[in-house]
mmCIF file of C-alpha atoms in Angstrom:
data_model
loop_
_atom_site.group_PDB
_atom_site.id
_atom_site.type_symbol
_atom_site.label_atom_id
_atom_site.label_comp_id
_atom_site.label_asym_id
_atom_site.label_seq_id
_atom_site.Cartn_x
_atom_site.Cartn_y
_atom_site.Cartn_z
ATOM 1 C CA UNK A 1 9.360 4.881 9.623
ATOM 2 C CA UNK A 2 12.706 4.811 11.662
ATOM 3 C CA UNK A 3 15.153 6.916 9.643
ATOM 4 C CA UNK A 4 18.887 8.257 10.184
ATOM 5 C CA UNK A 5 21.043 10.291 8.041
ATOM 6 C CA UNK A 6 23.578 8.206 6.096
ATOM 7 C CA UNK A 7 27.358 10.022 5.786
ATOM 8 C CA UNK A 8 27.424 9.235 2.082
ATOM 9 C CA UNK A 9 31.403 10.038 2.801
ATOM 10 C CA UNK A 10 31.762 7.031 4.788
ATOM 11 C CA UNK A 11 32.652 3.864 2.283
ATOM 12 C CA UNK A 12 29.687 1.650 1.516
ATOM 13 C CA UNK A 13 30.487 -2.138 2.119
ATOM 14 C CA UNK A 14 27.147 -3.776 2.152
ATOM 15 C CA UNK A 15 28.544 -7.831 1.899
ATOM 16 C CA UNK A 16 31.310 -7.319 4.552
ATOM 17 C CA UNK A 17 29.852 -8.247 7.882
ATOM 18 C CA UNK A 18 26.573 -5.631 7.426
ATOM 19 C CA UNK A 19 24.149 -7.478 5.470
ATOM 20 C CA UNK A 20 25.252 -10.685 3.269
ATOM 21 C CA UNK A 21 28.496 -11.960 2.146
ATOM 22 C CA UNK A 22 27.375 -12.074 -1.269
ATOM 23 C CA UNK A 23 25.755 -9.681 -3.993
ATOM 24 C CA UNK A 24 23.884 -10.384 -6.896
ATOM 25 C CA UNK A 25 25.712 -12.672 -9.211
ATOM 26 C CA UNK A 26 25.775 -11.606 -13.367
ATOM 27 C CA UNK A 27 22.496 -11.618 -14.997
ATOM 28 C CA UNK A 28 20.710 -11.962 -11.745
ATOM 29 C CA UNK A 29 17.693 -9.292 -10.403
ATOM 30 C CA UNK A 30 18.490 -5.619 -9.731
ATOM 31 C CA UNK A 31 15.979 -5.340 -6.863
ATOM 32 C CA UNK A 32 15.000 -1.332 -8.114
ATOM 33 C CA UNK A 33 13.557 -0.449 -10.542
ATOM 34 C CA UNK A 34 15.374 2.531 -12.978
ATOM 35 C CA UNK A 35 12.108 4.996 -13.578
ATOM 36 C CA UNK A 36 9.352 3.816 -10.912
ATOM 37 C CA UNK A 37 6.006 5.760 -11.144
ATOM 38 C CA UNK A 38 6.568 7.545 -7.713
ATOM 39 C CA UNK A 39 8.489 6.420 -4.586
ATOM 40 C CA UNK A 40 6.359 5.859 -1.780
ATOM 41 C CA UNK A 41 7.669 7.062 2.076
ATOM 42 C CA UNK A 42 6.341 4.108 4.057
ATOM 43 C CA UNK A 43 3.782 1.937 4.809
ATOM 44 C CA UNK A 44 0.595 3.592 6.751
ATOM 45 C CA UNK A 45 -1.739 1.124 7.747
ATOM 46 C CA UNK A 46 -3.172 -2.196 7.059
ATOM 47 C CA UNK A 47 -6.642 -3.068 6.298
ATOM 48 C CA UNK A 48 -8.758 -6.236 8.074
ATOM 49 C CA UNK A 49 -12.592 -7.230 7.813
ATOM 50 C CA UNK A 50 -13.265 -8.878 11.506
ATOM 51 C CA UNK A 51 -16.876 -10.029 12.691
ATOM 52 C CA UNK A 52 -16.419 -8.998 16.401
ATOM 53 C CA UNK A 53 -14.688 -5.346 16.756
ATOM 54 C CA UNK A 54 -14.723 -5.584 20.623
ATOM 55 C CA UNK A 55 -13.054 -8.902 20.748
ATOM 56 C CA UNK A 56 -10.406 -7.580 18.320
ATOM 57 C CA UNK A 57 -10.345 -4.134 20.366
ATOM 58 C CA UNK A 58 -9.388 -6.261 23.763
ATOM 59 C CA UNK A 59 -6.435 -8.083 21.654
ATOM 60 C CA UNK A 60 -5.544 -4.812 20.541
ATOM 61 C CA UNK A 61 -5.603 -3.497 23.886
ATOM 62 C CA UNK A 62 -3.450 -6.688 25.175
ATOM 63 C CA UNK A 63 -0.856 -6.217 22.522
ATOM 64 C CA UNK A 64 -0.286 -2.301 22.621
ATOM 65 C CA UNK A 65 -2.261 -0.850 20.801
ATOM 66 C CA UNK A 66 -4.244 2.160 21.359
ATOM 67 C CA UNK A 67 -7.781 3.196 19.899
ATOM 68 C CA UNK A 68 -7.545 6.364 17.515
ATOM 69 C CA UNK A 69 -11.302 5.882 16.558
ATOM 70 C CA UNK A 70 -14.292 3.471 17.247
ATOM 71 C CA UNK A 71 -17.626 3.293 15.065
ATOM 72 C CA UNK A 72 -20.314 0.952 15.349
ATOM 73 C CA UNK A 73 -18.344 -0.488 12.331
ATOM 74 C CA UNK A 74 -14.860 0.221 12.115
ATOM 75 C CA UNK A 75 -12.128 0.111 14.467
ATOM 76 C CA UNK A 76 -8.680 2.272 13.819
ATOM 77 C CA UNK A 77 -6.061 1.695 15.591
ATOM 78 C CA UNK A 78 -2.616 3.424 16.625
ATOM 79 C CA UNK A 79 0.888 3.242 18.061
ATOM 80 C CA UNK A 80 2.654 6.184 20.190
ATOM 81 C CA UNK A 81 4.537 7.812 17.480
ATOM 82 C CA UNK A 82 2.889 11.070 15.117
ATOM 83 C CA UNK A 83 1.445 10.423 12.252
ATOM 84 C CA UNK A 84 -1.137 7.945 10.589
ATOM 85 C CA UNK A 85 -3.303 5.015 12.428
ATOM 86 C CA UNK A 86 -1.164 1.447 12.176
ATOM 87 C CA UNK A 87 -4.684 -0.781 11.292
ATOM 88 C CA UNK A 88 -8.602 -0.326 10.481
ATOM 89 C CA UNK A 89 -10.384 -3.028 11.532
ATOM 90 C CA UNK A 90 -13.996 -2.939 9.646
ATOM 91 C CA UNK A 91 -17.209 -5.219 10.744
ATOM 92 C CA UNK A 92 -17.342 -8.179 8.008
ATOM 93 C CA UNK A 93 -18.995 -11.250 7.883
ATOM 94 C CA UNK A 94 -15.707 -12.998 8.073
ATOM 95 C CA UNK A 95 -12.281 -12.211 9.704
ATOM 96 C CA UNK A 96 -9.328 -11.362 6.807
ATOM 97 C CA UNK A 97 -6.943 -9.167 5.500
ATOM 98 C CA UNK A 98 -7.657 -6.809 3.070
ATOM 99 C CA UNK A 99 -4.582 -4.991 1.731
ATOM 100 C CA UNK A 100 -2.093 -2.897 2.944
ATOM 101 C CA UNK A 101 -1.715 1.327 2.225
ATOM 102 C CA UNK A 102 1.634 3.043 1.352
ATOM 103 C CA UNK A 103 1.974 6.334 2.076
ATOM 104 C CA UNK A 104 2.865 8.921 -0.314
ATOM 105 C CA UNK A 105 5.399 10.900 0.149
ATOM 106 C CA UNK A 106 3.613 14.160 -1.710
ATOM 107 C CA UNK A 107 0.345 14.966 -2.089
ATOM 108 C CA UNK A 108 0.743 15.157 -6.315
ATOM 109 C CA UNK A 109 2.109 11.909 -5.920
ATOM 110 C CA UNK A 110 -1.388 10.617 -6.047
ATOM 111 C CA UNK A 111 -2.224 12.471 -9.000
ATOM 112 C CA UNK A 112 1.027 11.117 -10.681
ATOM 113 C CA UNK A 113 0.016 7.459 -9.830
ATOM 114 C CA UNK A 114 -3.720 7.622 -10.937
ATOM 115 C CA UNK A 115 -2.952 9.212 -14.340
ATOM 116 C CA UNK A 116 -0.283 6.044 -14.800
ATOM 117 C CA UNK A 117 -2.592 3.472 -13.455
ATOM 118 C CA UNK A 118 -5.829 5.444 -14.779
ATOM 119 C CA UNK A 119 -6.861 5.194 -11.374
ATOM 120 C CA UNK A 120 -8.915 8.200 -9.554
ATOM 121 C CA UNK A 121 -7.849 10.251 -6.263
ATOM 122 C CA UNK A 122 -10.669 9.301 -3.919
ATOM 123 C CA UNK A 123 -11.456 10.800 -0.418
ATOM 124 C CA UNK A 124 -10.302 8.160 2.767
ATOM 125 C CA UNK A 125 -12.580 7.882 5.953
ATOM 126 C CA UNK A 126 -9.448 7.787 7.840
ATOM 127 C CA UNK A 127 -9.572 9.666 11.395
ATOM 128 C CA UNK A 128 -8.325 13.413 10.066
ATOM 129 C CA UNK A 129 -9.193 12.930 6.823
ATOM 130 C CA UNK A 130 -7.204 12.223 3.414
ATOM 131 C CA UNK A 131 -6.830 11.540 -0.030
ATOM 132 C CA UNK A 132 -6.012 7.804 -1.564
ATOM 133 C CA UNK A 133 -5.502 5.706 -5.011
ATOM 134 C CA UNK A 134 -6.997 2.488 -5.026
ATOM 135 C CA UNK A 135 -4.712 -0.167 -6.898
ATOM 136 C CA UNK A 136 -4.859 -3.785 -7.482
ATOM 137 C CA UNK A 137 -0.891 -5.828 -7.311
ATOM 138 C CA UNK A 138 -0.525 -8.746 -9.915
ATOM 139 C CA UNK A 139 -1.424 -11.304 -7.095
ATOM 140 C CA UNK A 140 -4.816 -9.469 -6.569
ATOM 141 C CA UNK A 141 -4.410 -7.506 -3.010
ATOM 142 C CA UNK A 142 -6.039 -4.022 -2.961
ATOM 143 C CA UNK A 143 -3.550 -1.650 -2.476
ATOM 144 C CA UNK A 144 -3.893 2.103 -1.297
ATOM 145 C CA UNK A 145 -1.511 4.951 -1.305
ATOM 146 C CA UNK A 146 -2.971 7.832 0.895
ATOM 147 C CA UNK A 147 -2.252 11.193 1.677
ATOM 148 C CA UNK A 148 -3.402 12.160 5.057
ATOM 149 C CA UNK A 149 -4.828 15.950 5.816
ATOM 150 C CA UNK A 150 -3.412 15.649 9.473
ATOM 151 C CA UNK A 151 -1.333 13.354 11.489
ATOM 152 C CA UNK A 152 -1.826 12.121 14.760
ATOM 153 C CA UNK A 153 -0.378 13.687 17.921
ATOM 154 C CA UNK A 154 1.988 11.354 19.706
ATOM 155 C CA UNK A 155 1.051 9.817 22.803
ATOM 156 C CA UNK A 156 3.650 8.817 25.935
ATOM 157 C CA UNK A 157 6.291 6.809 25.312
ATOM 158 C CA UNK A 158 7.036 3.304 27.655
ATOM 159 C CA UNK A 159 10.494 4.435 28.498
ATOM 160 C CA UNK A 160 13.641 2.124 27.759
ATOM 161 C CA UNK A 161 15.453 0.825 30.625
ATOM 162 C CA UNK A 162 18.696 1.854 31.935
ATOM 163 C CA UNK A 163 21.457 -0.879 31.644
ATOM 164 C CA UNK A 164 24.253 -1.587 32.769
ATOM 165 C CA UNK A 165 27.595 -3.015 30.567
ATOM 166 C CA UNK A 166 30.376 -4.302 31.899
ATOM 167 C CA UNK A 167 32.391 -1.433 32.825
ATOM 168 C CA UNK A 168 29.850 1.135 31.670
ATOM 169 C CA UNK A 169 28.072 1.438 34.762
ATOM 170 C CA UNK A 170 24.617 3.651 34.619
ATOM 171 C CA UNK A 171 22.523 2.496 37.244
ATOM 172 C CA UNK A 172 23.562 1.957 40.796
ATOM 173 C CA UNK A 173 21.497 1.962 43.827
ATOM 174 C CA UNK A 174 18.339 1.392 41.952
ATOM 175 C CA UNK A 175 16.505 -2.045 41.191
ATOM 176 C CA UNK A 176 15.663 -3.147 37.712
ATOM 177 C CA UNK A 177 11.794 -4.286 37.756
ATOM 178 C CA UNK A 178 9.963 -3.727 34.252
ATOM 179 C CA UNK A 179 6.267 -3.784 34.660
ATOM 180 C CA UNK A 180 4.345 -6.066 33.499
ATOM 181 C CA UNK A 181 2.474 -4.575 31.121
ATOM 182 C CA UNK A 182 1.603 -4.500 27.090
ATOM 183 C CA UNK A 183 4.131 -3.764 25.002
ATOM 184 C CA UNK A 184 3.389 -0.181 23.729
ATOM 185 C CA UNK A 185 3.503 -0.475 20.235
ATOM 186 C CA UNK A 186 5.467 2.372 18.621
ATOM 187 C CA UNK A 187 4.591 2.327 14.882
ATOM 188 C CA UNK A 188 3.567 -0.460 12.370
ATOM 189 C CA UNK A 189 7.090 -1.783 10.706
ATOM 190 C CA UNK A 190 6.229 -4.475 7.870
ATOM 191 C CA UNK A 191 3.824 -7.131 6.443
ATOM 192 C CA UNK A 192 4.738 -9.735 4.768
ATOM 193 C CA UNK A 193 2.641 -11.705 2.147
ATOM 194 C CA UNK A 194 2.916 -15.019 0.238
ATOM 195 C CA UNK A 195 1.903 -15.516 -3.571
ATOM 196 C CA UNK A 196 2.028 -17.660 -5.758
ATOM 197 C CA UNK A 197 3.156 -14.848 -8.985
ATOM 198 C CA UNK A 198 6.307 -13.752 -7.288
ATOM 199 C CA UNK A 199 8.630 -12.129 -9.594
ATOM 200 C CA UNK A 200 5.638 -10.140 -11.227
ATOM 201 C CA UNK A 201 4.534 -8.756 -7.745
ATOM 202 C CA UNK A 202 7.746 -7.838 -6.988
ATOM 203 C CA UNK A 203 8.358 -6.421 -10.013
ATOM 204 C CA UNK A 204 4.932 -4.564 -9.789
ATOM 205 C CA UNK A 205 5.769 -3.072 -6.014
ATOM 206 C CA UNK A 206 9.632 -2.143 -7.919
ATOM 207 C CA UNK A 207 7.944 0.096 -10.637
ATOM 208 C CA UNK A 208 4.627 1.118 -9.399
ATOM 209 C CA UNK A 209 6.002 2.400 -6.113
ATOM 210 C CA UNK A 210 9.352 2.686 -6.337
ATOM 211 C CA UNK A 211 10.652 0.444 -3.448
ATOM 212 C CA UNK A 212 13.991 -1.251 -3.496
ATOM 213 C CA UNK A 213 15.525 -5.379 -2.321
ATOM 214 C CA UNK A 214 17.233 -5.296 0.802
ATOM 215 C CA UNK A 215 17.803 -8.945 0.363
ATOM 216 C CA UNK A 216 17.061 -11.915 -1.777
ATOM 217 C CA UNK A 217 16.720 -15.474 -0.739
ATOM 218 C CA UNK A 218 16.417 -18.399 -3.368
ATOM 219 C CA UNK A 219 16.109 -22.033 -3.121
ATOM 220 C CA UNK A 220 19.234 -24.350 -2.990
ATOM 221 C CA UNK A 221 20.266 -25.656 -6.389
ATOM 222 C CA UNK A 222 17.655 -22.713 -7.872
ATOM 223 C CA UNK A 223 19.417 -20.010 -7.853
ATOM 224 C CA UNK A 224 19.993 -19.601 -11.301
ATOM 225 C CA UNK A 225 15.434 -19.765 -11.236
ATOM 226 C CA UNK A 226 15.446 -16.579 -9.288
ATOM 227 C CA UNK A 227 14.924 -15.482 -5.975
ATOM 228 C CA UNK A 228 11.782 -16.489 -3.814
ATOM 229 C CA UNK A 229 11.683 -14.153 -0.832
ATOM 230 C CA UNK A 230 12.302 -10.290 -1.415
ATOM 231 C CA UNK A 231 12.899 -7.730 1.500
ATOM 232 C CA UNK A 232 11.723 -4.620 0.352
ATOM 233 C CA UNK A 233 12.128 -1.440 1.804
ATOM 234 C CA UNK A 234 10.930 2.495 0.976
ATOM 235 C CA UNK A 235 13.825 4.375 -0.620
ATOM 236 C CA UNK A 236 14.149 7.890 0.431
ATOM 237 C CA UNK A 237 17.648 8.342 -1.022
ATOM 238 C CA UNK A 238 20.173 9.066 1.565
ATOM 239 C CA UNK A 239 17.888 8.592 4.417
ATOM 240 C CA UNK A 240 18.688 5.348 6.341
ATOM 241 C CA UNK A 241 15.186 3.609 6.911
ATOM 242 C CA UNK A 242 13.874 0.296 7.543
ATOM 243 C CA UNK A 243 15.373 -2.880 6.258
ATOM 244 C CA UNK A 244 12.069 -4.292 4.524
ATOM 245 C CA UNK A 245 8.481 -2.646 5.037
ATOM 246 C CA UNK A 246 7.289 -5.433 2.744
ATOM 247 C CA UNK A 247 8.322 -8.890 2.501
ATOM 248 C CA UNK A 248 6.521 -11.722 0.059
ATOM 249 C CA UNK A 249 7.956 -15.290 -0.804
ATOM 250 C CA UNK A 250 6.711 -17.616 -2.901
ATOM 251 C CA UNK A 251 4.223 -20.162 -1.842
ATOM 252 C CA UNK A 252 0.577 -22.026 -2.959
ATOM 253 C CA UNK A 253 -1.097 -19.279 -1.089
ATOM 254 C CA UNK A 254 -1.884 -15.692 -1.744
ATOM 255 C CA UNK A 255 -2.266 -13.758 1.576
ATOM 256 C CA UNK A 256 -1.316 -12.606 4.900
ATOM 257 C CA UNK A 257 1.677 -13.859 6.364
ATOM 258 C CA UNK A 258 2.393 -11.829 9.600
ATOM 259 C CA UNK A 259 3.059 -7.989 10.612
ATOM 260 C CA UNK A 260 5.188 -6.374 12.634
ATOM 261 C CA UNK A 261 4.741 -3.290 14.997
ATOM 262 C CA UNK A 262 8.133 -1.684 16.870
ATOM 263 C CA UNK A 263 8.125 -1.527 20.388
ATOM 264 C CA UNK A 264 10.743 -0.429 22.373
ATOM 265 C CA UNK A 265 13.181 -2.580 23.565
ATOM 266 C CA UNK A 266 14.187 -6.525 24.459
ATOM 267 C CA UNK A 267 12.557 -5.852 27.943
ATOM 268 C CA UNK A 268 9.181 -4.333 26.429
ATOM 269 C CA UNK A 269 9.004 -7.391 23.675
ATOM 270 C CA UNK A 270 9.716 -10.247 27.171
ATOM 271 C CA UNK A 271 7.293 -8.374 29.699
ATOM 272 C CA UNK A 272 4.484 -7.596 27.124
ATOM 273 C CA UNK A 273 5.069 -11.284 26.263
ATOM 274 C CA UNK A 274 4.247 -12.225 29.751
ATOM 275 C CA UNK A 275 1.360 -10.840 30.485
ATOM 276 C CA UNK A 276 -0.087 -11.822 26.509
ATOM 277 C CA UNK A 277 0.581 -15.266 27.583
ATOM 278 C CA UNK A 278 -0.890 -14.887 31.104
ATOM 279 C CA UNK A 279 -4.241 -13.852 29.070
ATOM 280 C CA UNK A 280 -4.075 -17.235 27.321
ATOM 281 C CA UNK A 281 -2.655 -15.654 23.867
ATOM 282 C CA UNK A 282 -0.758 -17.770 21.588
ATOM 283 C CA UNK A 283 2.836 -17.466 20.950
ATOM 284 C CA UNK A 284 3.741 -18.438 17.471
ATOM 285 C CA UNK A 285 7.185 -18.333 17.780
ATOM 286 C CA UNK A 286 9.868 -16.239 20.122
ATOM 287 C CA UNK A 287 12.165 -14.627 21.573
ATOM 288 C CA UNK A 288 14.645 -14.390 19.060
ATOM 289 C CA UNK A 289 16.902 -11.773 16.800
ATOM 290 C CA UNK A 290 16.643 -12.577 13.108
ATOM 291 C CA UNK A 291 19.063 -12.741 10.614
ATOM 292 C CA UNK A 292 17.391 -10.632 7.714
ATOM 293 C CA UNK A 293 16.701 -7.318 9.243
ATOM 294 C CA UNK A 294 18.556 -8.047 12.509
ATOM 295 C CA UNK A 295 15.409 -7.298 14.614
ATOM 296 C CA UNK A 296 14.314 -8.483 18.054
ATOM 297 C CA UNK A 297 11.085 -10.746 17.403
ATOM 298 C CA UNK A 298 7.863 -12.201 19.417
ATOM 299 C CA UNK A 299 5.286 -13.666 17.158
ATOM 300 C CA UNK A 300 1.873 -13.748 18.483
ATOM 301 C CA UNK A 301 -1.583 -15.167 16.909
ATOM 302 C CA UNK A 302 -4.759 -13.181 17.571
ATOM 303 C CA UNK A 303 -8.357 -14.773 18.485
ATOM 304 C CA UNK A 304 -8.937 -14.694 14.549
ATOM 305 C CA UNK A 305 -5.551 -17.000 13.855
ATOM 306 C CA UNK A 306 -3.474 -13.657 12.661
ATOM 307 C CA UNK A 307 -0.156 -13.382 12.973
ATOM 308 C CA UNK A 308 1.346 -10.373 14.610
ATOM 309 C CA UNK A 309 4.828 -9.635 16.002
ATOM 310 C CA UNK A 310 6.931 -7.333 18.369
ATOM 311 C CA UNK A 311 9.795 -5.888 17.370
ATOM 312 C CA UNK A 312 12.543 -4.117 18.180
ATOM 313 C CA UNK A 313 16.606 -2.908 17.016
ATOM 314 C CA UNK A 314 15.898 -3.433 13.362
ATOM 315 C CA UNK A 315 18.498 -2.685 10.887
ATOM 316 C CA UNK A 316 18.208 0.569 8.455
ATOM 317 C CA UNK A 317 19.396 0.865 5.260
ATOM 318 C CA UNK A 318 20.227 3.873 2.912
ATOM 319 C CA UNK A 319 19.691 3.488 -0.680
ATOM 320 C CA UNK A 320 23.724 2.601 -1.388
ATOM 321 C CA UNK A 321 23.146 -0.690 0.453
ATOM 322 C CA UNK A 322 22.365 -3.043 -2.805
ATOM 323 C CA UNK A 323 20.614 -6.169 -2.366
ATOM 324 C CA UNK A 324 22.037 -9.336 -0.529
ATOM 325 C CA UNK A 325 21.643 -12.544 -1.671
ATOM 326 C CA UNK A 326 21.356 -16.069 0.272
ATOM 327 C CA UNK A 327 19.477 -19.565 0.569
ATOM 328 C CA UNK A 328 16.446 -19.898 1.639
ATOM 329 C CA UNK A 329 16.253 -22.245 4.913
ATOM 330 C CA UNK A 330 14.211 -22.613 7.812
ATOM 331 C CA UNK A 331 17.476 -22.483 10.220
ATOM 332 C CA UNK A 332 18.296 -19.143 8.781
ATOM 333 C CA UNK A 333 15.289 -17.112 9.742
ATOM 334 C CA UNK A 334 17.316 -16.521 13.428
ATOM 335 C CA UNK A 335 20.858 -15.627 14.733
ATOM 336 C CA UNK A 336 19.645 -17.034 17.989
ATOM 337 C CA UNK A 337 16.428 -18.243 19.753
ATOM 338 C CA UNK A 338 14.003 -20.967 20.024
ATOM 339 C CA UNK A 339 13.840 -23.444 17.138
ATOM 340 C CA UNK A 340 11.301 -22.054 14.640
ATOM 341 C CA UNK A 341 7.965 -23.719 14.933
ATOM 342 C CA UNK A 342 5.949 -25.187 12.278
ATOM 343 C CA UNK A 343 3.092 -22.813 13.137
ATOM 344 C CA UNK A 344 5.111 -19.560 12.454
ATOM 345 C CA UNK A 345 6.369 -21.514 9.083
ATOM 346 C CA UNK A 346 2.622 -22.370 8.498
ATOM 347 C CA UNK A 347 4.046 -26.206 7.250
ATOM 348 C CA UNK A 348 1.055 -27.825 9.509
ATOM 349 C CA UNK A 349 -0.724 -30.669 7.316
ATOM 350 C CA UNK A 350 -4.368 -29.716 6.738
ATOM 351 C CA UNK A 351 -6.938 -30.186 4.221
ATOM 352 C CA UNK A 352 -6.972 -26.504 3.602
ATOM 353 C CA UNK A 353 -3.092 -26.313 3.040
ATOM 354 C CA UNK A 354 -3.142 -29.707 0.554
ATOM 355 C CA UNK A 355 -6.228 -27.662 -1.475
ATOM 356 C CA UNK A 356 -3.892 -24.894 -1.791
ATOM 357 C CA UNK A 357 -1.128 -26.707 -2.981
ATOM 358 C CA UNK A 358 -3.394 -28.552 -5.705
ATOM 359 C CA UNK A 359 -4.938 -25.341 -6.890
ATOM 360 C CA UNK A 360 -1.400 -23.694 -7.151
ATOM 361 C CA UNK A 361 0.419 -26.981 -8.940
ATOM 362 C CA UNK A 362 -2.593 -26.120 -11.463
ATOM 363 C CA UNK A 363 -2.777 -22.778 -11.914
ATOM 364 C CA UNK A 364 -1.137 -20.721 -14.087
ATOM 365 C CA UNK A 365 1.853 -19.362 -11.415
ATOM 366 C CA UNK A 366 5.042 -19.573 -10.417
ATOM 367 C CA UNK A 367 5.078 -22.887 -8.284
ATOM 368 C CA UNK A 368 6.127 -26.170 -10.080
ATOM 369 C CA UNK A 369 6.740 -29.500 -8.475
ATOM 370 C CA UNK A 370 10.515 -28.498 -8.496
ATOM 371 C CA UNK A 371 9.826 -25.173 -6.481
ATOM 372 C CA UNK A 372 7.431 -26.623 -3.833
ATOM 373 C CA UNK A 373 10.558 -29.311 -2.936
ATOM 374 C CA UNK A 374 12.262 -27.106 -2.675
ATOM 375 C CA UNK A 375 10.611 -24.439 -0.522
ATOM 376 C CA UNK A 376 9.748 -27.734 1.046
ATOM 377 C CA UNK A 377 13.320 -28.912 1.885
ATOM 378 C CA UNK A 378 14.134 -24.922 2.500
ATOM 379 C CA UNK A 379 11.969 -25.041 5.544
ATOM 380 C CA UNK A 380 12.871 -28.024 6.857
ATOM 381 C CA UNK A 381 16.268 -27.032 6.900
#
């Protein structure tokens, strides 16, 4: 996790031209929760079940990743920066996401957690060794917050170029030629999921692990329904970290959206682009700089149809910064770029898509015809 020091001297003014013109309005969510169980520090690594390990250890390769440990079944990989693996990739029948793990920031926070969730404190199989709590979040995704025995060592960094602005002149008499190369991913940043019991999962990730709302978006005309897309970050207090380390909106679906891995600047996101695509990778959506978070994007889909992105310049919050709020539209997922695509927004017709959206309109969740027209409108927006 990217973190900086917050002057808590300077004056905090969140809605003026940082982060949303607007805060909550009376009545509406808090996004934190007043006595959460523990606060967690970050998120360590995500969890996949894939049928081919070397086919998803050549993508990994391609995007910038590097191998921290290979089994006969199980794959962990890592960025550059210290500390835990980003992924474990472990031989399954079919290819799909598991769950995400949180790390703790103390060891006794695991023992805190299990005797509030009556959980136990298990031993992990992760490269090093550690400790973990196995939970389960109100839409059903196994959860894990770990405690790892020993972090990785950091490996070489892919150095950021030296640019020149306007008058600020820093390079003269030398050419500017990034290699093409993968993007060496620094560190995992965020997932984000979808599900279909919003408010309780949020409410669940609030309490249970003591994260905090960045920023809120809600439907047009629904805002007094509640929000449904949260921006959740870590909060360790003064300590400016990243703007959201877990997103989720509401939709028919309960899954994996997309994640996101830092690289380390606009030139390493367009040149590791490059040579994905000149491997015959699929770009989901890209280049662009978002609005929520601010970051540099490149969204990418894997030989198993999982989204994954490069990032880069993403905005960090302390915990003064209270949540924005703002409508929910397809238009406002970039300051600048390429149109979002209806891949990246996952809107393509299908059979599979119209089962979902029958099983959810049934169910007993937080979709109603009223909030899928409107997440529908939202995205066509």
């Amino acid at each position: 996790m990217s973190h900086t020091p917050v002057d808590r001297a300077d004056p905090q003014t969140p809605h003026q031209d940082l982060h949303s013109e607007q805060g909550a309005l009376r009545g509406e969510h808090p996004g934190r929760a007043r006595n959460p169980v523990i606060k967690v520090a970050d998120l360590a690594w995500l969890e996949f079940e894939k049928p081919d390990l070397d086919r998803a250890e050549v993508f990994a390769r391609d995007f910038g990743f590097a191998t921290a440990a290979r089994t006969e079944s199980e794959l962990w990989l890592r960025g550059t920066f210290a500390g835990s693996p980003c992924m474990v990739i472990r031989r399954g029948h079919a290819s799909r996401f598991i769950g995400p793990a949180f790390r703790a920031a103390e060891r006794s926070d695991l023992d805190r957690l299990a005797r509030a969730t009556g959980s136990a404190v298990r031993d992990i199989g992760v490269p090093g060794g550690g400790r973990s709590v196995a939970l389960l979040d109100p839409s059903g995704f196994p959860v894990r917050v770990v405690h790892c025995a020993e972090q990785l060592p950091a490996l070489p960094e892919q150095q950021p170029l030296l640019l020149n602005f306007g008058t600020d002149h820093r390079r003269a008499n030398v050419t500017q030629r990034p290699p093409r190369e993968p993007s060496r991913i620094q560190r995992l940043g965020h997932v984000v999921l979808e599900t279909r019991v919003f408010t309780r999962t949020l409410d669940w990730y609030l309490d249970t692990l003591g994260m905090i709302v960045s920023d809120f978006l809600f439907l047009d005309g629904q805002r007094e329904r509640g929000p449904t897309m949260a921006f959740i970050r870590c909060d360790q207090g003064s300590l400016a970290v990243d703007h959201h380390t877990l997103a989720m909106h509401l939709g028919p679906g309960t899954g994996y959206v997309h994640s996101a891995y830092q690289v380390t600047d606009l030139d390493s996101i367009a040149a590791g682009g490059e040579y994905l695509a000149e491997r015959g990778y699929e770009r989901s959506w890209g280049i662009g700089r978002h609005i929520q978070g601010s970051q540099l994007f490149d969204y990418w889909r894997d030989p198993d149809r999982f989204m994954l992105e490069h990032f880069a310049d993403g905005d960090l919050f302390s915990c003064d910064v209270e949540p924005g709020w703002a409508p929910m539209s397809g238009s406002g997922l970039a300051q600048w770029g390429p149109p979002v695509t209806r891949d990246f927004l996952g809107t393509n017709p299908s059979p599979a898509k119209l089962r979902e959206v029958m099983t959810a309109l049934r169910g007993d969740n937080e979709l109603d015809p009223a909030r899928l027209l409107g997440l529908m409108k939202a995205m066509s927006s």
